[in-house]
Amino acid sequence: MQLKDKVAVITGSASGIGKEIAQEYAKEGAKVVIADLVLEAAVKTAEEIKAAGGQAIGVAMNVTDEAQVDKGIADAVAAFGGIDILISNAGIQIISPVVDLSLDNWKKMLAIHLDGAFLTTRACMREMVKGGKGGSIIYMGSVHSHEGSPLKAPYVAAKHGLVGLAKVVAKEGAKDKIRANVICPGFVRTPLVDKQIPEQAKELNISEEDVIRKVMLKDTVDGEFTTVADVARTAIFLAAFPTNALTGQSIVVSHGWFMQ
Ligand code: NAD
């Protein structure tokens, strides 16, 4: 077991990539905190993990809300005694050309991806420093942390921003053995992607099949989607890494769509 007794807070983990990471972390011995918008959904995921033999709790947390973040992290510490790992994963997608994008939607995207990453980092880092055992902070970036795509301006801007945040947290956290890294997946079939396939088809006036083959997977080496399992495997590797040697980095898991 690579994460035995490590306490891992995973935001947006009632669905998709975050849920898979939570399940795989629990199998590796971690005590996982399912932090998501709706308490019932978070608790349901935690119950599924417990039924499979893992340790988990569910907490309600809108990552853009300072008080909810601080309370969720305090509840996690009360339940499990500290924080060792944060996966800042909660996210949404909004499809729109820049010229049609409302300021509200721009702000909403930056709030969930960047304010959320900051607030959860601050709360967890404080606990990691207090605990004195170091920690691992992992941001869910994207190939869009390095590349741009039409119709995704605020998403691409926010995902690039996470790389900058990780570099600063890596430098500030080093003295306390707190590492910060970014995972940058290619397209993964989750509700977030399934929703945007018809939206992109409409905006681009092409079929849904063409959105998949000619937009999403066009630049991969093999025309394949990245999977939730691929991302979870990378998240285990990063969290289990034992020294400060691997910090301030972004790892791209995208079937070669983007090569750094
Ligand atoms: P998903 O829609 O399956 O899951 C996202 C989760 O985040 C949901 O459970 C949702 O309730 C939660 N969430 C949304 N807003 C929140 C908020 N304000 N506070 C707390 N939780 C909130 O999507 P996913 O594909 O699993 O995406 C997870 C992360 O991975 C996102 O950051 C996304 O940008 C990133 N990502 C996804 C892909 C992909 O192709 N699916 C690729 C690269 C990166």
Coordinates of C-alpha atoms and ligand atoms in Angstrom, one line a residue:
M1 CA 0.0 0.0 0.0
Q2 CA 1.6 3.2 -1.1
L3 CA -0.6 5.7 0.8
K4 CA -1.2 3.8 4.1
D5 CA -2.9 6.1 6.6
K6 CA -2.3 9.3 4.6
V7 CA -5.2 11.7 4.9
A8 CA -6.2 12.9 1.4
V9 CA -8.7 15.7 0.7
I10 CA -10.1 15.5 -2.8
T11 CA -12.3 18.2 -4.1
G12 CA -15.0 17.5 -6.7
S13 CA -14.7 13.8 -5.8
A14 CA -18.4 12.8 -6.0
S15 CA -17.9 12.4 -9.8
G16 CA -15.5 11.6 -12.6
I17 CA -11.8 11.9 -12.2
G18 CA -11.9 12.9 -8.5
K19 CA -14.1 9.9 -7.6
E20 CA -11.8 7.5 -9.3
I21 CA -8.8 9.0 -7.4
A22 CA -10.7 8.7 -4.1
Q23 CA -11.5 5.1 -4.8
E24 CA -7.9 4.2 -5.8
Y25 CA -6.4 6.2 -2.9
A26 CA -8.6 4.3 -0.5
K27 CA -7.3 1.0 -2.0
E28 CA -3.8 2.2 -1.3
G29 CA -4.6 2.7 2.3
A30 CA -5.4 6.5 2.4
K31 CA -8.2 8.0 4.5
V32 CA -10.1 10.0 2.0
V33 CA -12.2 13.1 2.4
I34 CA -14.8 13.5 -0.4
A35 CA -15.4 17.2 -0.7
D36 CA -18.1 18.2 -3.1
L37 CA -20.9 20.7 -3.6
V38 CA -23.8 18.5 -2.4
L39 CA -23.4 16.8 0.9
E40 CA -25.6 13.8 -0.1
A41 CA -23.4 13.1 -3.2
A42 CA -20.2 13.4 -1.1
V43 CA -21.5 11.1 1.6
K44 CA -22.8 8.5 -1.0
T45 CA -19.3 8.3 -2.5
A46 CA -17.8 8.0 0.9
E47 CA -20.2 5.2 1.7
E48 CA -19.3 3.3 -1.5
I49 CA -15.6 3.5 -0.5
K50 CA -16.4 2.2 3.0
A51 CA -18.5 -0.6 1.6
A52 CA -15.4 -1.6 -0.4
G53 CA -13.3 -1.7 2.7
G54 CA -11.8 1.8 2.6
Q55 CA -11.9 4.7 5.0
A56 CA -13.7 7.9 3.9
I57 CA -15.9 10.7 5.0
G58 CA -18.0 13.1 2.9
V59 CA -18.1 16.9 3.4
A60 CA -20.1 19.6 1.8
M61 CA -17.7 22.1 0.2
N62 CA -18.2 24.8 -2.4
V63 CA -14.5 25.5 -3.1
T64 CA -15.2 29.1 -3.9
D65 CA -16.6 29.7 -0.4
E66 CA -13.9 30.6 2.1
A67 CA -16.0 29.6 5.2
Q68 CA -17.1 26.3 3.6
V69 CA -13.6 25.4 2.7
D70 CA -12.2 26.2 6.1
K71 CA -15.0 24.2 7.8
G72 CA -14.6 21.2 5.5
I73 CA -10.9 21.1 6.2
A74 CA -11.5 21.5 9.9
D75 CA -14.0 18.6 9.8
A76 CA -11.5 16.5 7.9
V77 CA -8.8 17.2 10.6
A78 CA -11.4 16.4 13.4
A79 CA -12.2 13.1 11.7
F80 CA -8.7 11.9 10.7
G81 CA -6.2 14.0 12.7
G82 CA -4.4 16.0 10.0
I83 CA -4.0 16.5 6.3
D84 CA -1.2 14.8 4.2
I85 CA -2.5 15.2 0.6
L86 CA -4.8 17.7 -1.2
I87 CA -6.1 17.1 -4.7
S88 CA -7.6 20.3 -5.9
N89 CA -9.8 18.8 -8.6
A90 CA -13.2 20.5 -8.6
G91 CA -14.0 22.0 -11.9
I92 CA -16.5 22.9 -14.6
Q93 CA -16.3 23.7 -18.3
I94 CA -18.1 26.6 -20.2
I95 CA -18.1 26.5 -24.0
S96 CA -18.3 30.0 -25.6
P97 CA -16.3 32.2 -28.0
V98 CA -14.7 35.1 -26.3
V99 CA -17.0 37.6 -28.1
D100 CA -20.1 36.0 -26.6
L101 CA -18.7 35.2 -23.2
S102 CA -20.3 37.0 -20.2
L103 CA -18.2 38.5 -17.5
D104 CA -20.2 36.4 -15.0
N105 CA -19.2 33.2 -16.7
W106 CA -15.5 34.4 -16.9
K107 CA -15.6 35.1 -13.2
K108 CA -17.4 31.8 -12.3
M109 CA -14.7 29.8 -14.1
L110 CA -11.8 31.6 -12.5
A111 CA -13.5 31.3 -9.1
I112 CA -14.0 27.6 -9.2
H113 CA -10.6 26.7 -10.6
L114 CA -8.3 29.4 -9.1
D115 CA -10.1 30.8 -6.0
G116 CA -10.9 27.1 -5.1
A117 CA -7.3 26.0 -5.6
F118 CA -6.1 29.0 -3.5
L119 CA -8.6 28.5 -0.6
T120 CA -8.1 24.7 -0.3
T121 CA -4.3 25.1 -0.6
R122 CA -4.2 27.7 2.1
A123 CA -6.4 25.7 4.5
C124 CA -4.5 22.4 3.9
M125 CA -1.0 24.0 3.9
R126 CA -1.7 25.5 7.3
E127 CA -2.6 22.0 8.6
M128 CA 0.4 20.4 6.9
V129 CA 2.8 22.9 8.4
K130 CA 1.2 22.3 11.8
G131 CA 1.5 18.6 11.4
G132 CA 5.2 18.8 10.7
K133 CA 5.1 15.7 8.4
G134 CA 5.2 17.5 5.0
G135 CA 2.5 17.0 2.4
S136 CA 1.6 16.7 -1.3
I137 CA -0.6 19.2 -3.1
I138 CA -1.8 18.2 -6.5
Y139 CA -3.7 20.5 -8.9
M140 CA -5.9 19.0 -11.6
G141 CA -4.7 21.0 -14.5
S142 CA -5.2 19.9 -18.1
V143 CA -3.5 19.9 -21.5
H144 CA -5.1 23.3 -21.4
S145 CA -2.5 24.3 -18.8
H146 CA -0.1 24.3 -21.7
E147 CA -2.2 24.6 -24.9
G148 CA -5.1 26.8 -26.0
S149 CA -8.3 25.7 -27.8
P150 CA -11.1 27.8 -29.3
L151 CA -14.3 28.3 -27.2
K152 CA -12.5 27.7 -23.8
A153 CA -10.8 31.1 -22.9
P154 CA -11.5 31.2 -19.1
Y155 CA -10.8 27.4 -18.7
V156 CA -7.5 27.7 -20.5
A157 CA -6.6 30.9 -18.6
A158 CA -7.5 29.2 -15.2
K159 CA -5.6 26.0 -16.0
H160 CA -2.5 27.9 -17.0
G161 CA -2.8 29.8 -13.7
L162 CA -2.7 26.6 -11.7
V163 CA 0.9 25.9 -13.0
G164 CA 2.0 29.3 -11.6
L165 CA 0.3 28.6 -8.3
A166 CA 2.0 25.2 -8.1
K167 CA 5.4 26.7 -8.7
V168 CA 5.0 29.2 -5.9
V169 CA 3.5 26.7 -3.4
A170 CA 6.5 24.4 -4.3
K171 CA 8.9 27.1 -3.3
E172 CA 7.1 28.3 -0.2
G173 CA 6.3 24.7 0.9
A174 CA 9.8 23.2 0.5
K175 CA 11.1 24.1 4.0
D176 CA 8.1 22.1 5.4
K177 CA 8.5 19.3 2.9
I178 CA 5.3 20.3 1.1
R179 CA 5.4 19.5 -2.6
A180 CA 3.1 20.9 -5.3
N181 CA 2.5 19.5 -8.7
V182 CA 0.0 19.6 -11.5
I183 CA -1.6 16.7 -13.4
C184 CA -2.5 17.7 -17.0
P185 CA -4.9 15.1 -18.5
G186 CA -6.1 15.0 -22.1
F187 CA -9.8 14.4 -22.7
V188 CA -11.3 11.9 -20.3
R189 CA -14.9 10.6 -20.7
T190 CA -16.6 12.1 -17.6
P191 CA -19.9 14.1 -17.3
L192 CA -17.8 17.3 -17.8
V193 CA -16.7 16.1 -21.3
D194 CA -20.0 14.3 -22.2
K195 CA -21.8 17.7 -21.7
Q196 CA -19.5 19.6 -24.0
I197 CA -19.6 17.2 -27.0
P198 CA -23.1 18.4 -28.1
E199 CA -22.2 22.0 -27.1
Q200 CA -19.1 22.0 -29.3
A201 CA -21.0 20.3 -32.2
K202 CA -23.5 23.1 -32.1
E203 CA -20.9 25.9 -31.9
L204 CA -18.7 24.4 -34.6
N205 CA -21.6 23.1 -36.8
I206 CA -20.2 19.6 -37.0
S207 CA -21.4 16.2 -35.8
E208 CA -20.7 14.9 -32.3
E209 CA -18.5 12.1 -33.9
D210 CA -16.4 14.8 -35.6
V211 CA -16.1 16.7 -32.2
I212 CA -14.5 13.5 -30.8
R213 CA -12.3 12.5 -33.7
K214 CA -11.4 15.9 -35.3
V215 CA -11.3 18.2 -32.3
M216 CA -10.8 16.2 -29.1
L217 CA -8.5 13.3 -30.1
K218 CA -7.1 14.8 -33.4
D219 CA -3.6 15.3 -32.0
T220 CA -3.2 12.2 -29.8
V221 CA -0.7 9.5 -30.9
D222 CA -3.4 6.8 -31.1
G223 CA -6.9 8.5 -31.2
E224 CA -7.6 7.3 -27.7
F225 CA -9.3 9.0 -24.7
T226 CA -7.2 9.3 -21.5
T227 CA -9.0 7.3 -18.7
V228 CA -9.9 8.1 -15.1
A229 CA -7.6 5.2 -14.2
D230 CA -4.7 6.8 -16.1
V231 CA -5.2 10.0 -14.0
A232 CA -5.6 8.1 -10.7
R233 CA -2.4 6.2 -11.3
T234 CA -0.5 9.4 -11.8
A235 CA -2.1 10.9 -8.7
I236 CA -0.8 7.9 -6.6
F237 CA 2.7 8.2 -8.1
L238 CA 2.9 12.0 -7.3
A239 CA 1.5 11.6 -3.8
A240 CA 3.7 8.7 -2.9
F241 CA 6.9 10.3 -4.2
P242 CA 9.1 10.5 -1.1
T243 CA 11.3 13.6 -1.5
N244 CA 11.3 17.3 -2.6
A245 CA 13.0 16.2 -5.9
L246 CA 9.6 16.1 -7.7
T247 CA 8.0 19.4 -7.0
G248 CA 6.8 22.4 -9.0
Q249 CA 6.1 20.2 -12.1
S250 CA 3.3 19.4 -14.4
I251 CA 2.8 15.9 -15.7
V252 CA 0.9 15.6 -19.0
V253 CA -1.2 12.4 -19.3
S254 CA -2.8 12.8 -22.7
H255 CA -1.9 10.1 -25.2
G256 CA 0.7 12.4 -26.6
W257 CA -1.7 15.2 -27.5
F258 CA 0.7 17.6 -25.9
M259 CA 4.4 16.8 -25.5
Q260 CA 6.6 19.1 -23.4
Ligands
NAD1 P1 -17.0 16.0 -13.4 O1 -18.0 16.9 -13.9 O2 -17.2 14.5 -13.6 O3 -16.6 16.2 -11.9 C1 -16.4 17.5 -11.4 C2 -16.8 17.6 -9.9 O4 -16.5 18.9 -9.4 C3 -18.3 17.3 -9.7 O5 -18.5 16.3 -8.7 C4 -18.9 18.7 -9.2 O6 -20.0 18.6 -8.3 C5 -17.6 19.2 -8.6 N1 -17.7 20.7 -8.5 C6 -18.0 21.6 -9.4 N2 -18.0 22.8 -8.9 C7 -17.6 22.7 -7.6 C8 -17.4 23.7 -6.6 N3 -17.6 25.0 -6.8 N4 -17.0 23.2 -5.4 C9 -16.9 21.9 -5.2 N5 -17.0 21.0 -6.1 C10 -17.4 21.4 -7.3 O7 -15.7 16.4 -14.1 P2 -14.2 15.8 -14.3 O8 -14.0 15.6 -15.8 O9 -14.0 14.6 -13.4 O10 -13.3 17.0 -13.9 C11 -12.5 17.0 -12.7 C12 -11.3 17.9 -13.0 O11 -10.5 17.4 -14.0 C13 -11.7 19.4 -13.4 O12 -10.8 20.3 -12.7 C14 -11.4 19.4 -14.9 O13 -11.2 20.7 -15.4 C15 -10.2 18.5 -14.9 N6 -10.0 17.9 -16.3 C16 -10.9 17.1 -16.9 C17 -10.7 16.6 -18.1 C18 -11.7 15.7 -18.8 O14 -11.5 15.5 -20.1 N7 -12.7 15.2 -18.2 C19 -9.5 16.8 -18.7 C20 -8.5 17.6 -18.1 C21 -8.8 18.1 -16.8

